[in-house]
Tab-separated table of C-alpha atoms in Angstrom:
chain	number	residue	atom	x	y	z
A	1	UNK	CA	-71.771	-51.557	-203.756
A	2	UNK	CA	-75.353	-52.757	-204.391
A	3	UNK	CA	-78.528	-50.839	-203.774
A	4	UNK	CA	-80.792	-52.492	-201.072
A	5	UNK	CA	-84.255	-53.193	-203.017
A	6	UNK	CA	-86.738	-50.816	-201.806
A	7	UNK	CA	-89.988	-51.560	-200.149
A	8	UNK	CA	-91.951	-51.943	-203.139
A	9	UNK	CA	-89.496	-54.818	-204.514
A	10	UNK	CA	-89.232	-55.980	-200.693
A	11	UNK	CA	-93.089	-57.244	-200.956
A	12	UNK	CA	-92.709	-58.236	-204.415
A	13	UNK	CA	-90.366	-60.943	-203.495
A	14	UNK	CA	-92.132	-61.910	-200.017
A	15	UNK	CA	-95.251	-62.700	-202.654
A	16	UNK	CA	-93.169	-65.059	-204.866
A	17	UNK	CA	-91.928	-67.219	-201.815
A	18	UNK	CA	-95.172	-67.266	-200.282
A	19	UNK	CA	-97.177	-67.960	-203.200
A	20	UNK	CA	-93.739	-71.090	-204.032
A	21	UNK	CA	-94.859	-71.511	-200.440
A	22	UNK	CA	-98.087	-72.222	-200.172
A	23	UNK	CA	-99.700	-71.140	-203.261
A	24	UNK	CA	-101.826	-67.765	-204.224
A	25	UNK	CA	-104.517	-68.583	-200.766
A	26	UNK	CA	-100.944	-67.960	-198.798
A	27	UNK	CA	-100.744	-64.241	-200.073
A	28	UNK	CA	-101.787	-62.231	-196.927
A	29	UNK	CA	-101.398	-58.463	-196.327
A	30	UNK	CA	-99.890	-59.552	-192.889
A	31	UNK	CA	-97.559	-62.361	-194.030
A	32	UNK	CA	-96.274	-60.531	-197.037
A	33	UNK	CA	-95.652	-57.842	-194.270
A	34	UNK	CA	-93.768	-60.152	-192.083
A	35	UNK	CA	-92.497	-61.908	-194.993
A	36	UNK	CA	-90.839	-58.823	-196.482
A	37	UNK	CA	-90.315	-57.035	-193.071
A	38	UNK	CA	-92.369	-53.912	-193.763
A	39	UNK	CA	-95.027	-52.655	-191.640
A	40	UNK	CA	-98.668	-53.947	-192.710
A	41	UNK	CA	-99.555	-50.195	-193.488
A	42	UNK	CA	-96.572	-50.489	-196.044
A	43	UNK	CA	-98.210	-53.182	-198.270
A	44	UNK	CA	-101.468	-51.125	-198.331
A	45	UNK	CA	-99.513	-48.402	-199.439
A	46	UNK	CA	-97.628	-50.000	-202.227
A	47	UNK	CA	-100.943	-52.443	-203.552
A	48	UNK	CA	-104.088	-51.136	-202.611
A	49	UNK	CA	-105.406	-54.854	-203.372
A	50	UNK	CA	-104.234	-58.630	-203.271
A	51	UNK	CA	-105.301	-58.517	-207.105
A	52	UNK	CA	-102.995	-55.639	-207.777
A	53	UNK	CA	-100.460	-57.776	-205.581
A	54	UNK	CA	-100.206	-60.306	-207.120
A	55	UNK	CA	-100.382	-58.720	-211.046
A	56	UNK	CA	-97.529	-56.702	-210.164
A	57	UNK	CA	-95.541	-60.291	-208.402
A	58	UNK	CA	-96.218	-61.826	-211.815
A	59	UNK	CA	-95.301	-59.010	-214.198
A	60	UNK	CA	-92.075	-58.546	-212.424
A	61	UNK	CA	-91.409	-62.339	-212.776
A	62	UNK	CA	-92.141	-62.520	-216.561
A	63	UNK	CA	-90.064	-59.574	-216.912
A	64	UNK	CA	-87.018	-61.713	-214.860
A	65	UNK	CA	-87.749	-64.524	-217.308
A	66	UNK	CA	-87.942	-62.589	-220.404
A	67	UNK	CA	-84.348	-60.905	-219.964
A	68	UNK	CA	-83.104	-64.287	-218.579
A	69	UNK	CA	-84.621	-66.219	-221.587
A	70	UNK	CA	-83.809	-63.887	-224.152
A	71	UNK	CA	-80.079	-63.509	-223.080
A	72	UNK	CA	-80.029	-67.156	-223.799
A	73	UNK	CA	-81.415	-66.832	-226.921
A	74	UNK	CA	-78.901	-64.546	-228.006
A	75	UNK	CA	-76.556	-66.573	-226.948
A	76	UNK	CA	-77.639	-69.023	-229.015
A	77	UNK	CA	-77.661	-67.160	-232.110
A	78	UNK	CA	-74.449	-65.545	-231.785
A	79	UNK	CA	-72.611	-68.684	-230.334
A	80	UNK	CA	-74.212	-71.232	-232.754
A	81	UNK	CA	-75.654	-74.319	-231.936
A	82	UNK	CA	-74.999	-78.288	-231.126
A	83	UNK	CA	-76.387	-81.108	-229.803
A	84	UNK	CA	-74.318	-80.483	-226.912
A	85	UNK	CA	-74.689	-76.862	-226.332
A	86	UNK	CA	-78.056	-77.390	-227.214
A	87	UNK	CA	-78.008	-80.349	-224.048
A	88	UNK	CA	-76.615	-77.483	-221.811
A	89	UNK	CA	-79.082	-74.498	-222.698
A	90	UNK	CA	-82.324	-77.312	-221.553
A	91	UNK	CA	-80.287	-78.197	-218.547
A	92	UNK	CA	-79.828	-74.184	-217.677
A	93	UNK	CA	-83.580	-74.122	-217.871
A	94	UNK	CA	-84.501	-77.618	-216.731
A	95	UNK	CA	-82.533	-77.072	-213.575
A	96	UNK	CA	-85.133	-74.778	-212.000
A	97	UNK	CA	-87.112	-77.997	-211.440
A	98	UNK	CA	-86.082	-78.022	-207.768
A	99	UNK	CA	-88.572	-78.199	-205.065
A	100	UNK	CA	-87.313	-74.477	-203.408
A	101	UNK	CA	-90.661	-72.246	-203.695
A	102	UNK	CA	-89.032	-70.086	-206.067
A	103	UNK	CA	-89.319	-72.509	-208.875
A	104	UNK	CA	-92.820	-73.575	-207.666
A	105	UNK	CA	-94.304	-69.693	-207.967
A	106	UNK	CA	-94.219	-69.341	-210.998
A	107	UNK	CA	-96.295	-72.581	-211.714
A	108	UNK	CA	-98.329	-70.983	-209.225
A	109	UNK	CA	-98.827	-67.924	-211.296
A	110	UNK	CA	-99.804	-69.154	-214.516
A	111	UNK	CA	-102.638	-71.006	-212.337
A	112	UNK	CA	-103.746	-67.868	-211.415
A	113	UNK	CA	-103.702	-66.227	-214.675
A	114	UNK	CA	-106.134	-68.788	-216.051
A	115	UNK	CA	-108.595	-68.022	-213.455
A	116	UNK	CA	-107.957	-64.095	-213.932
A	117	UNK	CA	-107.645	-62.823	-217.553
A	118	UNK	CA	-106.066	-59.530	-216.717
A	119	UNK	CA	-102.800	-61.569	-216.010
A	120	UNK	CA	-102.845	-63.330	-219.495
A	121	UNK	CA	-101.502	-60.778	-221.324
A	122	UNK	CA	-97.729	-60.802	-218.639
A	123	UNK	CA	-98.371	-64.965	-219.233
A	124	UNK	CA	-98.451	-64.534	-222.457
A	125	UNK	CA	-95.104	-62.390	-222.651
A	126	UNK	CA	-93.241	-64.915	-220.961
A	127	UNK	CA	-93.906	-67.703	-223.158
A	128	UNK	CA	-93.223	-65.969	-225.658
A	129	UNK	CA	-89.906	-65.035	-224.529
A	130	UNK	CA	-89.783	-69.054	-223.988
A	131	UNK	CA	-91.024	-69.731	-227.750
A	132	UNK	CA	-87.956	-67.420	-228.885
A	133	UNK	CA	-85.467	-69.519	-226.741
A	134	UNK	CA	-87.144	-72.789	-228.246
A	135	UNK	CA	-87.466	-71.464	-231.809
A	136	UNK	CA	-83.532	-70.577	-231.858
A	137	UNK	CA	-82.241	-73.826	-230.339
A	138	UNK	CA	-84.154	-75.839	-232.554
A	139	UNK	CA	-83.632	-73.768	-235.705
A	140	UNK	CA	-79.642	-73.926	-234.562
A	141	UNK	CA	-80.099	-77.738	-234.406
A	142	UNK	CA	-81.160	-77.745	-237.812
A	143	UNK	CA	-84.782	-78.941	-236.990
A	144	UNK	CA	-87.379	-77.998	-239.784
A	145	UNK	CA	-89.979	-75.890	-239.207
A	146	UNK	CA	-88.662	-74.634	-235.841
A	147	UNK	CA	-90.891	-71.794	-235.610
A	148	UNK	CA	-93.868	-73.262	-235.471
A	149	UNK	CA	-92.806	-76.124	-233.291
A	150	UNK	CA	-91.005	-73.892	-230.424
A	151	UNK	CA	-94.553	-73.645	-228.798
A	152	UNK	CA	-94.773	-77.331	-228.302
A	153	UNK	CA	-91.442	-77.761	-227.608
A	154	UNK	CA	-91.962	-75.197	-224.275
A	155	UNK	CA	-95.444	-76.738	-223.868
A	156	UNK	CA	-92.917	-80.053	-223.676
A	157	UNK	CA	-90.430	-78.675	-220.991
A	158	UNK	CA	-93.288	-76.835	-218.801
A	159	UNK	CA	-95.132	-80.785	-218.362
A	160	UNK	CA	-91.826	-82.257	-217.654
A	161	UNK	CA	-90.909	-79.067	-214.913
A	162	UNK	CA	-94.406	-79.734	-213.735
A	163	UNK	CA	-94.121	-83.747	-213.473
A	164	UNK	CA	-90.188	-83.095	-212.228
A	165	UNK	CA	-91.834	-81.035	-209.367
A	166	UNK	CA	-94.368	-83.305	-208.669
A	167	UNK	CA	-92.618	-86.237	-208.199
A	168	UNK	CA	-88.905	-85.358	-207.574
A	169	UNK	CA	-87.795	-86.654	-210.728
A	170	UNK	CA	-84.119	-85.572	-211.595
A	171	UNK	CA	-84.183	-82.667	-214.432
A	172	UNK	CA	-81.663	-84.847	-216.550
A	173	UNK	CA	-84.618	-86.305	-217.611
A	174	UNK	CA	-86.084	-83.655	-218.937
A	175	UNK	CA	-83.320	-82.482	-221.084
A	176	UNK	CA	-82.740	-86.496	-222.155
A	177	UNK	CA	-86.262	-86.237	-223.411
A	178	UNK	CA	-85.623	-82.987	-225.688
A	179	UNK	CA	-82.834	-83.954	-226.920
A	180	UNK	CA	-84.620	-87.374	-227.905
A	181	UNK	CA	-87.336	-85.294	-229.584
A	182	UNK	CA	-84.941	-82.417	-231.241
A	183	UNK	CA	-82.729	-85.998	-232.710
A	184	UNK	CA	-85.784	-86.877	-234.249
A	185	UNK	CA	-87.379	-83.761	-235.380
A	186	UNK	CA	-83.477	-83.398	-237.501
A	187	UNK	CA	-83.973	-86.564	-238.857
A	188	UNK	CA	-87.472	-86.200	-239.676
């Protein structure tokens, strides 16, 4: 039987829809209240401020990503690597292009962590935990130098989420695109 998710986690997600919703300016004491269906005294409790709101929303995401990302990559190095399992590791990861807000947030987030260095350092854990992923498909794919290109290789897939989201573009796209580039980068 699972545990409800206390209060704490409760607001946590509320901020992550609203901010998939309608961006960070969404994140209100009383909508994350209604949101998560806590009293309003509740969210003042748990984050004294929208700053400290919103750090904790994003660290809990990159943590989320991180364990999803690096169970991938494990899988990848202990299940070796194709073109075609390669194909359906991107499409795993290019299919949370849809529109729903909770593939939006996180967009969202790493807005917001430009504008506010003391959320750079949880960005900067989660790409990482994306260059891993990258690094190991590429390296099981044979490509040269995979280290060094797994940054631009993410920097690759975060554009294409970004233009998927933006203009409804299928995510098949996205992973035709890699594996055009990951072809080439074996051959090269």
């Amino acid at each position: 039987m699972s545990k409800a998710p206390g209060t704490r986690q409760s607001i946590i997600d509320a901020v992550l829809r609203v901010i998939g919703e309608d961006g960070v300016a969404g994140v209100t004491n009383r909508r994350i209240a209604k949101e998560a269906k806590v009293s309003l005294g509740s969210v003042t409790y748990h984050f004294t401020t929208q700053h400290e709101m919103l750090r904790e929303s994003l660290l809990y995401f990159v943590a989320e990503e991180t364990r999803r990302f690096t169970e991938l990559a494990d899988q990848c190095e202990t299940d070796g690597m194709d073109i075609n399992r390669a194909s359906a590791t991107v499409g795993q990861v290019a299919g949370c292009t849809q529109t729903d807000s909770r593939y939006i947030a996180p967009f969202e987030l790493y807005v917001q962590a430009g504008r506010d260095e003391r959320l750079r350092t949880a960005a900067a854990e989660c790409f990482a935990a994306y260059d891993q992923l990258a690094a190991r498909i590429l390296t099981g794919l044979g490509v040269p130098d995979a280290e060094r290109l797994a940054g631009t290789a993410v920097a690759l897939v975060f554009g294409l989420q970004l233009r998927s989201l933006a203009t409804g573009a299928p995510a098949e796209e996205l992973v035709d695109a890699l594996l055009l580039l990951a072809r080439g980068a074996q051959h090269a």
